[in-house]
Coordinates of C-alpha atoms in Angstrom, one line a residue:
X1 CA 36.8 16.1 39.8
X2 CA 33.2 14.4 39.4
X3 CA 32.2 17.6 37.2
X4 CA 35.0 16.8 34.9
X5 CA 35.0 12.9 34.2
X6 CA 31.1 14.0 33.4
X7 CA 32.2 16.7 30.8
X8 CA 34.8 14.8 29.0
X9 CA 32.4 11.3 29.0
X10 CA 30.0 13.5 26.9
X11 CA 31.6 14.2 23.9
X12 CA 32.7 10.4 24.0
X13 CA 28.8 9.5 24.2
X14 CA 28.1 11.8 21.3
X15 CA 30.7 10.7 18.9
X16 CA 29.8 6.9 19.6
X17 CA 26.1 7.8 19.0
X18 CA 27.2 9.1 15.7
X19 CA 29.0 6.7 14.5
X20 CA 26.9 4.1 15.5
X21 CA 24.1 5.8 13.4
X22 CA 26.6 5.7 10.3
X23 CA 27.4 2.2 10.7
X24 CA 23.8 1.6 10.7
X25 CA 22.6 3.4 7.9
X26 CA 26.0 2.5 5.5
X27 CA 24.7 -1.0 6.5
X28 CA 21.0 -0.2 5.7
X29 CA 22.0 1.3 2.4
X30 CA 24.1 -2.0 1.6
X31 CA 21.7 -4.3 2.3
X32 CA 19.2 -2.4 0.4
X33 CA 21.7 -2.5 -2.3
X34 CA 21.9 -6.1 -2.2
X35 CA 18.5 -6.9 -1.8
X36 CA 18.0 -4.5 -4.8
X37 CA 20.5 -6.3 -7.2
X38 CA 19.0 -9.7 -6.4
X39 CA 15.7 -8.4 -7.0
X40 CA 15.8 -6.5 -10.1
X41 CA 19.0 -6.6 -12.0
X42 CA 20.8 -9.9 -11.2
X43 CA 19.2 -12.4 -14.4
X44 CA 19.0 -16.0 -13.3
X45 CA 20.5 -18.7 -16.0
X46 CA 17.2 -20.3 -16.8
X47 CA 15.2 -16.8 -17.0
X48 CA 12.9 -16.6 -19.8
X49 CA 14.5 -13.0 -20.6
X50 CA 17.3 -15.2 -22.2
X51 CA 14.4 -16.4 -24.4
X52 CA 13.7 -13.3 -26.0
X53 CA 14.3 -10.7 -28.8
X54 CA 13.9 -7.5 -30.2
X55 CA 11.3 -8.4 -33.0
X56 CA 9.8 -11.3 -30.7
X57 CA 9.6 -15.0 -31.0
X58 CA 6.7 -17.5 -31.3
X59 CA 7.1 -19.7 -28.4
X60 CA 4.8 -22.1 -26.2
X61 CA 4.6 -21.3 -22.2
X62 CA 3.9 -23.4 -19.8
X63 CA 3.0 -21.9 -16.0
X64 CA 0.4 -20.3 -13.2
X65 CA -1.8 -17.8 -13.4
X66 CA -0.6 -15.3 -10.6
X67 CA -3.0 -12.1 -10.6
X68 CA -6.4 -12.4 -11.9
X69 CA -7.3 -11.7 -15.2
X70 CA -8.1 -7.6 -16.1
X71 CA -10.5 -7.3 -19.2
X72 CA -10.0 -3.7 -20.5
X73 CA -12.3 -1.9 -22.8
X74 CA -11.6 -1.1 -26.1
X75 CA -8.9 1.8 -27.0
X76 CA -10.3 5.5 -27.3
X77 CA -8.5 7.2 -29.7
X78 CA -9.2 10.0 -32.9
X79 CA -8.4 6.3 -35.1
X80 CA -9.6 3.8 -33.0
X81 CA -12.7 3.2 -35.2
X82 CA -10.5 2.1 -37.5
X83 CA -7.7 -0.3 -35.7
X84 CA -10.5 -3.2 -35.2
X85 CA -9.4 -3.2 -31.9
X86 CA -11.6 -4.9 -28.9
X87 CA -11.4 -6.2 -25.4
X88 CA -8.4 -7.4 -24.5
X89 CA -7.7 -9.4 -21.2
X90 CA -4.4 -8.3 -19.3
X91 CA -2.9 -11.3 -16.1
X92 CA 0.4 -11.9 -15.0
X93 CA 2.1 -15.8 -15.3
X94 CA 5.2 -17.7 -13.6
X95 CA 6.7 -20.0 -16.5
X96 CA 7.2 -23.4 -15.6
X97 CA 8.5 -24.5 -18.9
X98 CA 8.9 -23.3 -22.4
X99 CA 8.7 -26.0 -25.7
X100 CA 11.8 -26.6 -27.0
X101 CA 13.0 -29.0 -29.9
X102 CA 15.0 -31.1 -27.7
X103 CA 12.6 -31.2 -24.8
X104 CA 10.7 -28.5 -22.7
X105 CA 13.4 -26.8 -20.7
X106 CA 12.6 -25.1 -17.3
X107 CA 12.4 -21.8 -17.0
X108 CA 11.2 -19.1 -14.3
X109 CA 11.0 -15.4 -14.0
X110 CA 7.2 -13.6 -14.6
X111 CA 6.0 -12.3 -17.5
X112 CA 2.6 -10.0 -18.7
X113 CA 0.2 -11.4 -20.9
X114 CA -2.1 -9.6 -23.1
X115 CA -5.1 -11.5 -25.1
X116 CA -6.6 -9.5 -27.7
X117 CA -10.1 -11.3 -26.7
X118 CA -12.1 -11.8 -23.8
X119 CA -10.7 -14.8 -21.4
X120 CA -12.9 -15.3 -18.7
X121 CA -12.5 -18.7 -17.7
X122 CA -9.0 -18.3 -15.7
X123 CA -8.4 -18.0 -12.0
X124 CA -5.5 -17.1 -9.9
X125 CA -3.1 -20.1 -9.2
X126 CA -4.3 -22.4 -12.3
X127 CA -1.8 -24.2 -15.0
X128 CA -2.1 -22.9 -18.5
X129 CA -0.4 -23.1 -21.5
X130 CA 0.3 -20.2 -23.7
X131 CA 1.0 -19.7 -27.6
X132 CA 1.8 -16.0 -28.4
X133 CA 4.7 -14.0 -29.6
X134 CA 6.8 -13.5 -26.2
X135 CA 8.6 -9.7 -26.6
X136 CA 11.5 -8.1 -24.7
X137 CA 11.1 -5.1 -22.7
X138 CA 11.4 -1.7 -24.0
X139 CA 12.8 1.4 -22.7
X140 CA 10.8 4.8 -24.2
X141 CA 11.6 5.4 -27.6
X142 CA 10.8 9.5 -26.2
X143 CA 12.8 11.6 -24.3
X144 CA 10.7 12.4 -21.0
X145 CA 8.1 9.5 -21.6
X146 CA 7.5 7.3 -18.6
X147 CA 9.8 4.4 -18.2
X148 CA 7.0 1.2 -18.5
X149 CA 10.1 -0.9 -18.5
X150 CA 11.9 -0.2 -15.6
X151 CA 8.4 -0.3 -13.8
X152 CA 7.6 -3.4 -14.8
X153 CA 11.0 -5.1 -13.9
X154 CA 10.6 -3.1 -10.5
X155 CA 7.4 -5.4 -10.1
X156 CA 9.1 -8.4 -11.3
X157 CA 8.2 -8.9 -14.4
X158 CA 10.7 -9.7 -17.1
X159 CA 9.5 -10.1 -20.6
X160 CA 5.5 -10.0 -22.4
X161 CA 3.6 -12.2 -24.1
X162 CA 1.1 -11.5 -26.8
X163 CA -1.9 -13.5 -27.7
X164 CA -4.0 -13.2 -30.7
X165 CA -7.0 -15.4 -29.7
X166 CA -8.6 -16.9 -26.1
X167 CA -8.0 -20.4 -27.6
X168 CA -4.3 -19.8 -27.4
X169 CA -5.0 -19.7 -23.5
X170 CA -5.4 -23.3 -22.3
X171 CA -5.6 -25.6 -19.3
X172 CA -3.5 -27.8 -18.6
X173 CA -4.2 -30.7 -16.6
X174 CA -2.9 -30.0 -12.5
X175 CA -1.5 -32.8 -10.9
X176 CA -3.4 -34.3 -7.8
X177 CA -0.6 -32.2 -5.3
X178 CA -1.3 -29.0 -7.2
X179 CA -4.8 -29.6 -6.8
X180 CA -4.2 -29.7 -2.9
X181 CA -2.1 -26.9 -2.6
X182 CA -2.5 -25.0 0.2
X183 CA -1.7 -22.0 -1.5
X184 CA -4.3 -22.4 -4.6
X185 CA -6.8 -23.1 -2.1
X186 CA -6.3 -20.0 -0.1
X187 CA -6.4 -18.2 -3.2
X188 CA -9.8 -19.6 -4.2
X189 CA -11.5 -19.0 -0.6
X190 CA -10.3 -15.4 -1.1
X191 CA -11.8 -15.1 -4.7
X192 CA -15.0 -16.4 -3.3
X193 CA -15.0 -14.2 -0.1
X194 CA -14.8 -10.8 -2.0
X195 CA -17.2 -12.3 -5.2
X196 CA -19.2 -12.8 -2.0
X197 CA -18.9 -9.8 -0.1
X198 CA -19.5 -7.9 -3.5
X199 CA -22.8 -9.8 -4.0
X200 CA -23.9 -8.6 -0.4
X201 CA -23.3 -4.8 -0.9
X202 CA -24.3 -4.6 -4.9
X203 CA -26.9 -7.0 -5.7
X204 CA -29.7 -5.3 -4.3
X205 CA -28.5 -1.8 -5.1
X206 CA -30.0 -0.5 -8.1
X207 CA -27.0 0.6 -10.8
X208 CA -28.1 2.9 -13.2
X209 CA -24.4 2.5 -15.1
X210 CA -21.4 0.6 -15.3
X211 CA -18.9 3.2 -14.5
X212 CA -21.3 3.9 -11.3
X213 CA -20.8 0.1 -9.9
X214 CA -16.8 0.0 -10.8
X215 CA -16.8 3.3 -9.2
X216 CA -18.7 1.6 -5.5
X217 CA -15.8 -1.3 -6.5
X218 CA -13.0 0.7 -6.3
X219 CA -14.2 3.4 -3.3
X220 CA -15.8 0.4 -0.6
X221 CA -13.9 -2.7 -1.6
X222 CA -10.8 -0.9 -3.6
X223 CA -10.8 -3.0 -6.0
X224 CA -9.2 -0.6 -8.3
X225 CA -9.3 -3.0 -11.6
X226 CA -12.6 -3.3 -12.0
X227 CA -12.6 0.7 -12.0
X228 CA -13.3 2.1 -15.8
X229 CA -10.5 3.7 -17.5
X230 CA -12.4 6.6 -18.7
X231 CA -13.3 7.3 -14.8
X232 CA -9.7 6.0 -14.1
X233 CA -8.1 9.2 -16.7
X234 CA -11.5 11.5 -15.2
X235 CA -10.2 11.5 -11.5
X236 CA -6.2 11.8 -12.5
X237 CA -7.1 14.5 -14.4
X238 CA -8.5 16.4 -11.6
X239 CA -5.9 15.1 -8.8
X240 CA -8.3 13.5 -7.1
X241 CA -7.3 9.6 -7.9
X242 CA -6.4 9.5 -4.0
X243 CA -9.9 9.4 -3.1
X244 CA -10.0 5.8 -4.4
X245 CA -7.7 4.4 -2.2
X246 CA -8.3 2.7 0.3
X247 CA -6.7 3.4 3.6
X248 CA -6.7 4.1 6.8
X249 CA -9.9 5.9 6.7
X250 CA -11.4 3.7 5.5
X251 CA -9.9 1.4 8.4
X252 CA -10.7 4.3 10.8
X253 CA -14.4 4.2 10.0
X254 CA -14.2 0.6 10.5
X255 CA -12.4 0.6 13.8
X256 CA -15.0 3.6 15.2
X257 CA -18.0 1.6 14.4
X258 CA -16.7 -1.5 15.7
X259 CA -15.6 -0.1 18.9
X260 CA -19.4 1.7 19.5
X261 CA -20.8 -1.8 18.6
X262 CA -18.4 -3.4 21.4
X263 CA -19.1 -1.2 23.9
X264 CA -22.6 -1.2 23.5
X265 CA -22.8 -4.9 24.0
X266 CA -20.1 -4.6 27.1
X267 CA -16.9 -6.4 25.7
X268 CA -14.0 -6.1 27.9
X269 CA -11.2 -4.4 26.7
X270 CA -9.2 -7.1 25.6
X271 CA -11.7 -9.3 23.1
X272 CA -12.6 -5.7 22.1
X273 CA -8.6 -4.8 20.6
X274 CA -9.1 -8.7 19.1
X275 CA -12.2 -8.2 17.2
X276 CA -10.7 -4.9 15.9
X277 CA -8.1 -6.5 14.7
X278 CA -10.1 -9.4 13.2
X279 CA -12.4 -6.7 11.5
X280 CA -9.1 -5.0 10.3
X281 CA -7.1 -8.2 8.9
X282 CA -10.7 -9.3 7.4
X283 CA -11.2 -5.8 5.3
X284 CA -7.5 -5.9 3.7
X285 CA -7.8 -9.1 2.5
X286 CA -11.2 -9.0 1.0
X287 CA -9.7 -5.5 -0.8
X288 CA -6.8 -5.5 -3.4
X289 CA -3.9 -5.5 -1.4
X290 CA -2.1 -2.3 -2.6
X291 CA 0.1 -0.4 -0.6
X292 CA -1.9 1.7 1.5
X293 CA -4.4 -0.9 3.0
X294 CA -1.2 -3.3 3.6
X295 CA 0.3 -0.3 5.6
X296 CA -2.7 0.9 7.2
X297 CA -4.0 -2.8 8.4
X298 CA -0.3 -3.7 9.7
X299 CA -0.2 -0.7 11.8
X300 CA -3.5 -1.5 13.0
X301 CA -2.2 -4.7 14.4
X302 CA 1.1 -3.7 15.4
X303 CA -0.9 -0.7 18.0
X304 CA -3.3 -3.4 19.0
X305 CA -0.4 -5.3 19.6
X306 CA 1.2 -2.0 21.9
X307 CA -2.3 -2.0 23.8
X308 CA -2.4 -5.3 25.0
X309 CA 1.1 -5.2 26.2
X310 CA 0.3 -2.0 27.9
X311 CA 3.6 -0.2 25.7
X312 CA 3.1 3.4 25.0
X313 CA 2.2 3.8 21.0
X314 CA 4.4 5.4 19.0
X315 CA 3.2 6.0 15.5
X316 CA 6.2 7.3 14.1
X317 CA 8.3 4.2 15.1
X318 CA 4.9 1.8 13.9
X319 CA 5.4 3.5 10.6
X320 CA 8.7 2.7 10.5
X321 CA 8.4 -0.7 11.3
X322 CA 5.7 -1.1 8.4
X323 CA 7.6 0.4 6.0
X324 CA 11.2 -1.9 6.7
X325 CA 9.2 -5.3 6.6
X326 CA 7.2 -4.6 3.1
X327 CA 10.7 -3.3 2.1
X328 CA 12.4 -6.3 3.2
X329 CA 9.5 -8.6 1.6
X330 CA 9.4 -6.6 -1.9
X331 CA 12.6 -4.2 -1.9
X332 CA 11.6 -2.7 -5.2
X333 CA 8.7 -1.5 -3.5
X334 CA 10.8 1.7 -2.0
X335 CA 10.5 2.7 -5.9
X336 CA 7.0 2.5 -6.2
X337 CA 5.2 6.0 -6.3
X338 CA 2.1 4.0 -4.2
X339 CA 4.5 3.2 -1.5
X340 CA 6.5 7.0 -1.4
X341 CA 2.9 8.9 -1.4
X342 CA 1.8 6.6 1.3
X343 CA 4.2 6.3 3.9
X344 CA 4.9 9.9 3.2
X345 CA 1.3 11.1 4.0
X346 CA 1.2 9.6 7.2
X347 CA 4.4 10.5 8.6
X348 CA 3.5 14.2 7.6
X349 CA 0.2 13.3 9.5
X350 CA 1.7 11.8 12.0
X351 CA 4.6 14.8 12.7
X352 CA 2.4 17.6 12.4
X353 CA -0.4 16.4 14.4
X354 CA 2.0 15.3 17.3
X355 CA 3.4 19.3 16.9
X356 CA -0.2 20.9 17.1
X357 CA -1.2 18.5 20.0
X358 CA 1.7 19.4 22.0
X359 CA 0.8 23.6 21.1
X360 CA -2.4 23.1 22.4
X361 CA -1.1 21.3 25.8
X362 CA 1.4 24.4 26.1
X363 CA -1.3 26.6 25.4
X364 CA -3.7 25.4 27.8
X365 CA -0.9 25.1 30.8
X366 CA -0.5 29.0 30.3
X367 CA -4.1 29.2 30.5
X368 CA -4.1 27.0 33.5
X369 CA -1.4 28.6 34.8
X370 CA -2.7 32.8 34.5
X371 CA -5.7 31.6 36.2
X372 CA -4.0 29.8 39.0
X373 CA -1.6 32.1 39.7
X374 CA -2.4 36.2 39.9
X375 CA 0.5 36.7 42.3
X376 CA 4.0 37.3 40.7
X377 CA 5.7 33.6 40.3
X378 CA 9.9 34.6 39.3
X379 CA 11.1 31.5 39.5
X380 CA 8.2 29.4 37.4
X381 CA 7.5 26.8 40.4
X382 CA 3.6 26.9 39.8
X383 CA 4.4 26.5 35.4
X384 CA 7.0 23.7 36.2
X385 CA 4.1 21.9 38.8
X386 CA 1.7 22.4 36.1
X387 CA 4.2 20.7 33.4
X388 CA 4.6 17.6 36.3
X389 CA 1.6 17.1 37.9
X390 CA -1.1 17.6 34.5
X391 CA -1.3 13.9 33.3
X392 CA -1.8 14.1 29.4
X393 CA -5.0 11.7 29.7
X394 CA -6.5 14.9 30.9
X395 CA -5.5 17.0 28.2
X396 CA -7.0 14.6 25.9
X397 CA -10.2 14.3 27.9
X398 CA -10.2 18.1 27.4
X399 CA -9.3 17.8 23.9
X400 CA -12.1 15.2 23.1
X401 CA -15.1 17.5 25.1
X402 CA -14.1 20.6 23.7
X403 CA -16.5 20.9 20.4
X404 CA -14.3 22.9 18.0
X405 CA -11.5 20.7 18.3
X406 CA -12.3 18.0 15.8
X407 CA -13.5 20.2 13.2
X408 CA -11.7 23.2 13.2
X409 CA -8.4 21.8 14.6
X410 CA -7.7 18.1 14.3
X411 CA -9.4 18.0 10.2
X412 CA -7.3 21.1 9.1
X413 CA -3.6 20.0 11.1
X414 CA -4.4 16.2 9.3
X415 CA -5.0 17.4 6.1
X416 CA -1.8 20.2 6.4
X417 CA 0.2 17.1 7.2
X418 CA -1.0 14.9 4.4
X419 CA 0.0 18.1 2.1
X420 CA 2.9 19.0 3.6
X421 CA 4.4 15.0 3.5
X422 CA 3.4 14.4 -0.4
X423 CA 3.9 18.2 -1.7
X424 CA 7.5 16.9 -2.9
X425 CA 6.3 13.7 -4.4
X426 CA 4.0 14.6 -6.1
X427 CA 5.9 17.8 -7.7
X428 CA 9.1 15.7 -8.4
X429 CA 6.6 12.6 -10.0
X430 CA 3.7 14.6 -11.7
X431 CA 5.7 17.6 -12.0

């Protein structure tokens, strides 16, 4: 009678399970909707979108400066000779307010502005005032082209704004309370800790070239703007663009020296996981906080975090806890190829790593298990002892003296995974 309630409870288990699991993803997928609709199509009243037109429209902007300022070189083209073009500084701004005849109205929403000069007296977080011609978005005019429009509204910007000269880029005067923002001045400290941190590593390395120091820029500190676009189009070209971002490798290399350097000077275990994490948090912020570095220094402090409170680490279910808090912060960011190709990698890392870890402990209980036991074994008693009583901290002991296994095991299954987790991506994106 037992045997029974047990086999008719089961199926009820299961079906629960399941539907549970569709109530939780048909919520996930609304939410996401939601959050989507409010973050990219819904248009608030007082958006400066409303402000705009086809042809474009002569306007004065007030706002902040919200990303620092991007000179870029001079167009390369059979013509360009001939188009007079130069620099031209790219930065992104929040109106405040646009001038209006009756008044200066407030608007909001963020909007790219292009300079056709050289602006290099503006900082992240100051007031200006802008005079340009502000444009509406455009979808491509070709079939097949890539869609800068849907891009840009996926990263929150709404409309453009053109500038013919630096002079139409002014200061305005901050009030006392925006001067002691707590914001502006976090934004400032960071500005000074990576011009600072650059200093240290470049100033007494000889350069023999530009592209050579934006190239150091983007591979130590990834800061990825001040990276060349000639070198920029050179390493797309090839498909080797991902060797300038900055990861978890990079994080990896960190974490390994830092650990040597606390064990040699005998920290305990605990201020040990604290400084790594310090080091961690520390490198992210003085980089340009794109998607893998986020990802990578999050799930550095989420298995510290696992560590200290003695919790066995998952990585698969610290990836996914990454990934639903940037989602939840910047829910277009699901759409962004940076994100995709990230989180992608290291779950293919992650899966087939775990898979050729757990070969390897089979593979070295049978080898255990033929030496231990020469006499005919039926039943499996000495395999099964083997399976219970073989602690995986041993295996991993094993793993870690065993010479070959780094190189010719551990490189090869990371790198299969990496492959394996973009391959689709990057054929369905780059074709």
């Amino acid at each position: 009678m037992a045997r029974e309630l047990v086999l008719t409870r089961r199926p009820r288990l299961g079906l629960e399970l399941v539907l549970g699991l569709v109530l939780v993803l048909a919520a996930a997928f609304a939410g996401g909707a939601l959050m989507h609709y409010g973050a990219v199509r819904h248009i608030p009243r007082d958006s400066i979108e409303h402000y705009t037109s086809r042809d474009g429209r002569i306007v004065r902007i007030f706002g902040k400066v919200v990303s620092d300022p991007r000179l870029l070189d001079p167009p390369d083209f059979a013509f360009a000779p001939w188009s007079y073009a130069g620099e031209r500084t790219v930065f992104l701004v929040d109106t405040k307010r646009i001038e209006g005849v009756n008044g200066d109205p407030a608007v909001s929403g963020r909007i790219r502005v292009t300079v056709a000069e050289a602006v290099l007296n503006l900082r992240r977080g100051e007031s200006v005032e802008l005079f340009g011609t502000l444009y509406r978005l455009r979808a491509p005019q070709n079939p097949g082209s890539y869609d800068w429009e849907l891009r840009n509204r996926r990263q929150g910007i709404v409309a453009g704004l053109s500038c013919e000269h630096a002079v139409n880029v002014r200061h305005t005067n901050q009030p006392q309370a925006a001067r002691r923002s707590i914001l502006i001045r976090a934004s400032h400290i960071l500005a000074a800790a990576r011009d600072k941190a650059q200093a240290l590593l470049f100033d007494n390395l000889r350069i023999d070239s530009e592209d050579e120091a934006s190239l150091l820029h983007a591979m130590v500190l990834g800061r990825r703007s001040k990276l060349s676009p000639r070198l920029n189009d050179i390493f797309v070209k090839t498909g080797c663009i991902h060797f300038l971002a900055v990861s978890g490798t990079h994080l990896g290399a960190l974490t390994f020296f830092v650990v040597l350097l606390g064990k040699w000077m005998a920290i305990t275990r605990r201020r040990l996981i604290v400084l790594v994490v310090a080091c961690a948090l520390a490198y992210g912020l003085l980089t340009e906080l794109r998607y893998p570095i986020v990802r990578a220094t999050i799930m550095v402090v989420f298995l510290a975090a696992s560590v200290i409170m003695g919790r066995r680490v998952n990585a698969i279910n610290t990836l996914s806890a990454v990934a639903i808090m940037l989602i939840v912060i910047h829910p277009p960011a699901v759409f962004d190829v940076g994100f995709q190709l990230s989180f992608s990698a290291t779950l293919g890392i992650a899966c087939l790593t775990g898979a050729v870890n757990q070969s390897l402990y089979e593979l070295w209980i049978r080898l255990r298990y033929n030496r231990a036991c020469r006499l005919r074994d039926p039943g499996g008693l000495v395999l099964q002892r083997l399976h219970r009583f073989t602690p995986p901290n041993r295996f991993g002991a094993w793993m870690r003296s065993t010479w070959f296994t780094v190189p010719f095991v551990a490189a090869p299954a990371v790198s299969l995974g990496a492959w394996c987790g973009t391959m689709p991506l990057v054929a369905y994106h780059f074709h």
